[in-house]
Short mmCIF file of C-alpha atoms in Angstrom, two decimals:
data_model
loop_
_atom_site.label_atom_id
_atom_site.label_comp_id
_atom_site.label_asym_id
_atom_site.label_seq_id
_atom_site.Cartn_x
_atom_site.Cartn_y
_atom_site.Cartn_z
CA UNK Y 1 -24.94 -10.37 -16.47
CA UNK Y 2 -21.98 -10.76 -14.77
CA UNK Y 3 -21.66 -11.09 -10.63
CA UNK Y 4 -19.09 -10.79 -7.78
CA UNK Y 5 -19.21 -13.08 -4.69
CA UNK Y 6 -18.16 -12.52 -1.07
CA UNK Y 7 -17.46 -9.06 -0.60
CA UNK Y 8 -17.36 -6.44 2.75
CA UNK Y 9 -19.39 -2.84 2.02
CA UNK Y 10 -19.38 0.00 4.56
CA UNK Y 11 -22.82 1.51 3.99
CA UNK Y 12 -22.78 5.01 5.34
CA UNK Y 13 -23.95 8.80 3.95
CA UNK Y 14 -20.46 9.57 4.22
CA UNK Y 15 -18.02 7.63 1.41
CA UNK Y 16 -14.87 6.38 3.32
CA UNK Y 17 -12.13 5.01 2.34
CA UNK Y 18 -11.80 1.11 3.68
CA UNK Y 19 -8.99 2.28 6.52
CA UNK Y 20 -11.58 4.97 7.70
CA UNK Y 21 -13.46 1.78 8.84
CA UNK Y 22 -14.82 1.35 12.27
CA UNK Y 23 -16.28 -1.98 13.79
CA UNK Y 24 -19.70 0.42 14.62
CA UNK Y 25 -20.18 0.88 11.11
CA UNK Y 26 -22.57 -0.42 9.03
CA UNK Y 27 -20.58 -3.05 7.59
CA UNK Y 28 -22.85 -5.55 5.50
CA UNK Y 29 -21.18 -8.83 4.80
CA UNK Y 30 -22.74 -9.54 0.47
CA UNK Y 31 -22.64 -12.87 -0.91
CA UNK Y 32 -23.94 -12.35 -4.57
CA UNK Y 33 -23.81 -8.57 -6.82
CA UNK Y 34 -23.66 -7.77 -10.03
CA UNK Y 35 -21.01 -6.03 -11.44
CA UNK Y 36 -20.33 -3.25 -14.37
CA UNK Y 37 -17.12 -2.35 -15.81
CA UNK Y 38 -17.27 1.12 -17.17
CA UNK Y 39 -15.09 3.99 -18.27
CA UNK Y 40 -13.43 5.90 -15.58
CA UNK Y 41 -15.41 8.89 -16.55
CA UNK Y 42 -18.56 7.42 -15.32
CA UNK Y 43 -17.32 5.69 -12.53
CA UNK Y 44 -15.95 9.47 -11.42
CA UNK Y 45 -19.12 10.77 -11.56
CA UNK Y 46 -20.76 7.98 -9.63
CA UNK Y 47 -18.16 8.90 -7.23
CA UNK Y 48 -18.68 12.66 -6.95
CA UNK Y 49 -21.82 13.58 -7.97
CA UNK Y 50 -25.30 13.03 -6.99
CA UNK Y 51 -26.82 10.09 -9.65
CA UNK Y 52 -29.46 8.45 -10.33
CA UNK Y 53 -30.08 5.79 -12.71
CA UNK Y 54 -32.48 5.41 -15.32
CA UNK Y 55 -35.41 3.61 -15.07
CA UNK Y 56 -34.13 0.48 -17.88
CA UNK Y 57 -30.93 -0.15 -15.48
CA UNK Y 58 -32.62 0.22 -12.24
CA UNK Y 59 -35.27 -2.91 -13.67
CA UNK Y 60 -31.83 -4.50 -14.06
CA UNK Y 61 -30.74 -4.84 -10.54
CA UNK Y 62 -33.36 -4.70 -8.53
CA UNK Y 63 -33.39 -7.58 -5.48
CA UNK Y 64 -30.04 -8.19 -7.47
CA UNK Y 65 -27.83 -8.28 -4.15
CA UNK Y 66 -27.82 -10.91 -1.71
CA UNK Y 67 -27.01 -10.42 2.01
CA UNK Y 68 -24.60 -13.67 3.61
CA UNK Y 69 -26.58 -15.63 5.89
CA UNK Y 70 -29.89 -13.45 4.86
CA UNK Y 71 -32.97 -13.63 2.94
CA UNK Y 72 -32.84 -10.27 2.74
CA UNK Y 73 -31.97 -8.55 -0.68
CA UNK Y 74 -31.55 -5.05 -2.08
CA UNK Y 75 -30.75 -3.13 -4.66
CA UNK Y 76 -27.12 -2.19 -5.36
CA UNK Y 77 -24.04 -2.97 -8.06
CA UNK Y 78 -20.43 -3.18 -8.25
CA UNK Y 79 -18.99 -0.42 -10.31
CA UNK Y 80 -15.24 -1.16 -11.99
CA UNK Y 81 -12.93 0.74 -14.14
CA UNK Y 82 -10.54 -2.18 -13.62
CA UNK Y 83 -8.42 0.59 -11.28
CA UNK Y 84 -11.18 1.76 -8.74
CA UNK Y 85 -13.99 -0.37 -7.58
CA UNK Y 86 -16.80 0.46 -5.68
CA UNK Y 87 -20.14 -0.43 -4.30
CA UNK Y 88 -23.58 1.72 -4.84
CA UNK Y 89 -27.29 1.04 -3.33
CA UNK Y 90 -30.19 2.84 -5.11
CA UNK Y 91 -33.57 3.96 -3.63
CA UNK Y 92 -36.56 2.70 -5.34
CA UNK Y 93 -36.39 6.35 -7.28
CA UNK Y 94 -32.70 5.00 -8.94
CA UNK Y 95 -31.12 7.60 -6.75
CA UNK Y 96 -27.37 6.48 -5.33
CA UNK Y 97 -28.03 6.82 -1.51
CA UNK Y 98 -24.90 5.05 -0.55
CA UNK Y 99 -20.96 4.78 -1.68
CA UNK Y 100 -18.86 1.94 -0.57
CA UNK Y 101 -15.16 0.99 -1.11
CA UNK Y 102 -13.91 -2.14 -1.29
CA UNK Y 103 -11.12 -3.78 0.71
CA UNK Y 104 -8.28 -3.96 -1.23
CA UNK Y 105 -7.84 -7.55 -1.65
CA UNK Y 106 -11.49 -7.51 -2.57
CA UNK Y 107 -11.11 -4.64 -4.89
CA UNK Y 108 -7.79 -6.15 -7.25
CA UNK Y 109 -8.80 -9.38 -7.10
CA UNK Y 110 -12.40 -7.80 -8.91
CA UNK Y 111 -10.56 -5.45 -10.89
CA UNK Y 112 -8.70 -8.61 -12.13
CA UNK Y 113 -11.49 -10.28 -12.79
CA UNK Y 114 -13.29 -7.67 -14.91
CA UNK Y 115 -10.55 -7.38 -17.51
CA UNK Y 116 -12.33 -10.00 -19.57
CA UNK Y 117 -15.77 -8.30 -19.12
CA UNK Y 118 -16.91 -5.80 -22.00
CA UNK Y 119 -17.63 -2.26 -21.10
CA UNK Y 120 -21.48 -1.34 -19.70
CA UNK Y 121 -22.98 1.68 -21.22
CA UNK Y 122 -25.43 2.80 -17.95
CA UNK Y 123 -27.71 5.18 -18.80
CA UNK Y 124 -28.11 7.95 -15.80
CA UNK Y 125 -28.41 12.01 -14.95
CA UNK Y 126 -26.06 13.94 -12.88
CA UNK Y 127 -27.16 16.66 -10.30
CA UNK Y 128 -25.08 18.38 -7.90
CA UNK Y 129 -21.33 17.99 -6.93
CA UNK Y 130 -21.26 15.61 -3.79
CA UNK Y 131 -19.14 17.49 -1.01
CA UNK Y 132 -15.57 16.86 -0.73
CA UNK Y 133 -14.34 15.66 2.72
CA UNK Y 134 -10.26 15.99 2.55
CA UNK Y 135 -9.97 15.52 6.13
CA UNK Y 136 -10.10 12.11 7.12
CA UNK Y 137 -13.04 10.92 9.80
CA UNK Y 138 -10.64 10.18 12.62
CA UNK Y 139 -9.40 13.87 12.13
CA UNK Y 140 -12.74 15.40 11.77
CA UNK Y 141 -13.69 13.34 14.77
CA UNK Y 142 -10.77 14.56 17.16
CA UNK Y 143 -11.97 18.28 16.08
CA UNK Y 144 -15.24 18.40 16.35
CA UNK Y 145 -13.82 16.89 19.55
CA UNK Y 146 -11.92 20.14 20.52
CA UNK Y 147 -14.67 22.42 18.95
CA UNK Y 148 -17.01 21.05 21.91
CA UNK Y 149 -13.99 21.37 24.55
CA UNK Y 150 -13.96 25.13 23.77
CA UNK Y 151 -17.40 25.47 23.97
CA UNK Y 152 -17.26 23.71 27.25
CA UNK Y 153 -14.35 25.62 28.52
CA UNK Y 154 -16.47 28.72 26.75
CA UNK Y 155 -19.29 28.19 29.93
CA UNK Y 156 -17.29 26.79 32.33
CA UNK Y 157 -14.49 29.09 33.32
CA UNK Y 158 -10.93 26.22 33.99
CA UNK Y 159 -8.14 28.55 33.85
CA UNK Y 160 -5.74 25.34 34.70
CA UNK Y 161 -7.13 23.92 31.85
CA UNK Y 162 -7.31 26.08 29.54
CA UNK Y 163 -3.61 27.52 30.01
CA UNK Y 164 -2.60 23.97 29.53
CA UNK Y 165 -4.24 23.37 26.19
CA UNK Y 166 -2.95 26.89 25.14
CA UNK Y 167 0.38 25.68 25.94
CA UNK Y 168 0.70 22.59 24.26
CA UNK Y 169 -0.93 24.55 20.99
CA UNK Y 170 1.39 27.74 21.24
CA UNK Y 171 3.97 26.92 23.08
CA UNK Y 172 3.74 30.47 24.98
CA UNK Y 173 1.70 31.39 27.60
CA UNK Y 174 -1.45 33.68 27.76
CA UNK Y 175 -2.35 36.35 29.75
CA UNK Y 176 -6.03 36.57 29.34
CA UNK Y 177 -8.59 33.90 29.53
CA UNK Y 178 -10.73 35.21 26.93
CA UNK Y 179 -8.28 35.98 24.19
CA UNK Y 180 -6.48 32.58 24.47
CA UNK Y 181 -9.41 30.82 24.33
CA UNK Y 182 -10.83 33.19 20.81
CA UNK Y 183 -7.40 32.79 19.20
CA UNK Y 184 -7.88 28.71 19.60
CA UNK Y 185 -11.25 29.41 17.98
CA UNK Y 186 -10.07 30.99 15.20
CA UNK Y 187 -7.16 28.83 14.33
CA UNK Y 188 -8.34 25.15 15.17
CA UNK Y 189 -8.86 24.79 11.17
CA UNK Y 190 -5.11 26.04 10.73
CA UNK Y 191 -4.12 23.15 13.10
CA UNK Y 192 -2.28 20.23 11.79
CA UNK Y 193 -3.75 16.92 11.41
CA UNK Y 194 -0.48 15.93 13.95
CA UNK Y 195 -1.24 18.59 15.93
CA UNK Y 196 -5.13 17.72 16.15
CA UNK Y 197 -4.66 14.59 17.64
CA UNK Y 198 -2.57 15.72 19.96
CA UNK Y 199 -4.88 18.13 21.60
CA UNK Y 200 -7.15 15.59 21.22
CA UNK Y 201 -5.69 13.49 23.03
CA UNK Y 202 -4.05 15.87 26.15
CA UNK Y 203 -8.41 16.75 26.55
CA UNK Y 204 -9.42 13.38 26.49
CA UNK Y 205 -6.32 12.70 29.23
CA UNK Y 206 -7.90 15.28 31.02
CA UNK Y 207 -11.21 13.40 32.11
CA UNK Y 208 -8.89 10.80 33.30
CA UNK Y 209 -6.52 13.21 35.22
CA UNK Y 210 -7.50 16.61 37.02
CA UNK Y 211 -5.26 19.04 35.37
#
């Protein structure tokens, strides 16, 4: 068996890449995992599809990983293709509950190392495609962000503010409340990702500043 020392993982439902990080996040600091170089095939599906592992493998790495500066262990692996590396937990069914990259000094300097590692054959099933996000989190933040503002602004009649917003989105001016605030409804998922953090940020301004 082959292992990997000293690595960062961002355990969360949602698979992010490593500068989608936030310091809130689930980051778990491992000091010992094993580690499975594979064809890129498999690694793609480990990356996009629901898995779970067979029975034989998951015997393999169970109370495998280490947590630094813990007695705690649990059951996860390093998966490589030597050109994308990535971190997986299993439940105690085999089932891949979390994704994690790697940091990319963490993630060449494994890919590196795996060159001289023969190929794993892992024995698994697939189910169902895992849902693509191709926004990234800040962006989906910062609308979900503006969805709420227009609900707000949907209860709480702010003419000032609303005109304002329209504005800055348009660049024209409206002449009815309730249309301007339906055609920002409809077209928030046309926005651009610039153009999403800017209303983002002129609503968030707003709690600061009485428009």
């Amino acid at each position: 068996m082959n292992y990997y020392y000293d690595i960062l993982v961002n355990l969360q439902e949602e698979f992010l890449e490593f500068y989608e990080w936030e310091k809130d996040d689930d980051i778990v600091p491992i000091k010992k995992t094993l580690v499975f170089k594979v064809k890129h095939n498999v690694l793609l599906d480990f990356l996009t599809k629901e898995v779970t592992v067979s029975k034989e493998f998951l015997n393999c790495i169970i109370g495998k990983t280490v947590i630094k500066n813990s007695d705690k262990v649990f059951d996860g692996f390093l998966l490589t293709d030597l050109r994308t590396a990535i971190f997986l937990e299993v439940n105690e069914e085999g089932k891949v509950i979390y994704r994690s990259k790697l940091l990319v000094e963490d993630e060449n300097n494994l890919n590196e190392i795996a060159h001289s590692m023969k190929t794993s054959l892992i024995d698994y099933q697939v189910g169902i495609d895992l849902p693509k996000h191709v926004e990234l989190r800040k962006t989906l933040m910062e609308k979900r962000k503006i969805k709420a503002e227009l609900n707000n602004l949907t209860l709480n009649k702010n003419e000032a503010k609303l005109n304002y917003l329209y504005y800055e989105w348009f660049h024209e001016l409206s002449d009815s409340y309730e249309k301007a605030l339906k055609k920002m409804k409809e077209e928030l998922d046309l926005l651009s990702r610039k153009k999403i953090h800017l209303i983002s940020h002129l609503i968030m301004l707003s709690y600061q500043e009485k428009l």
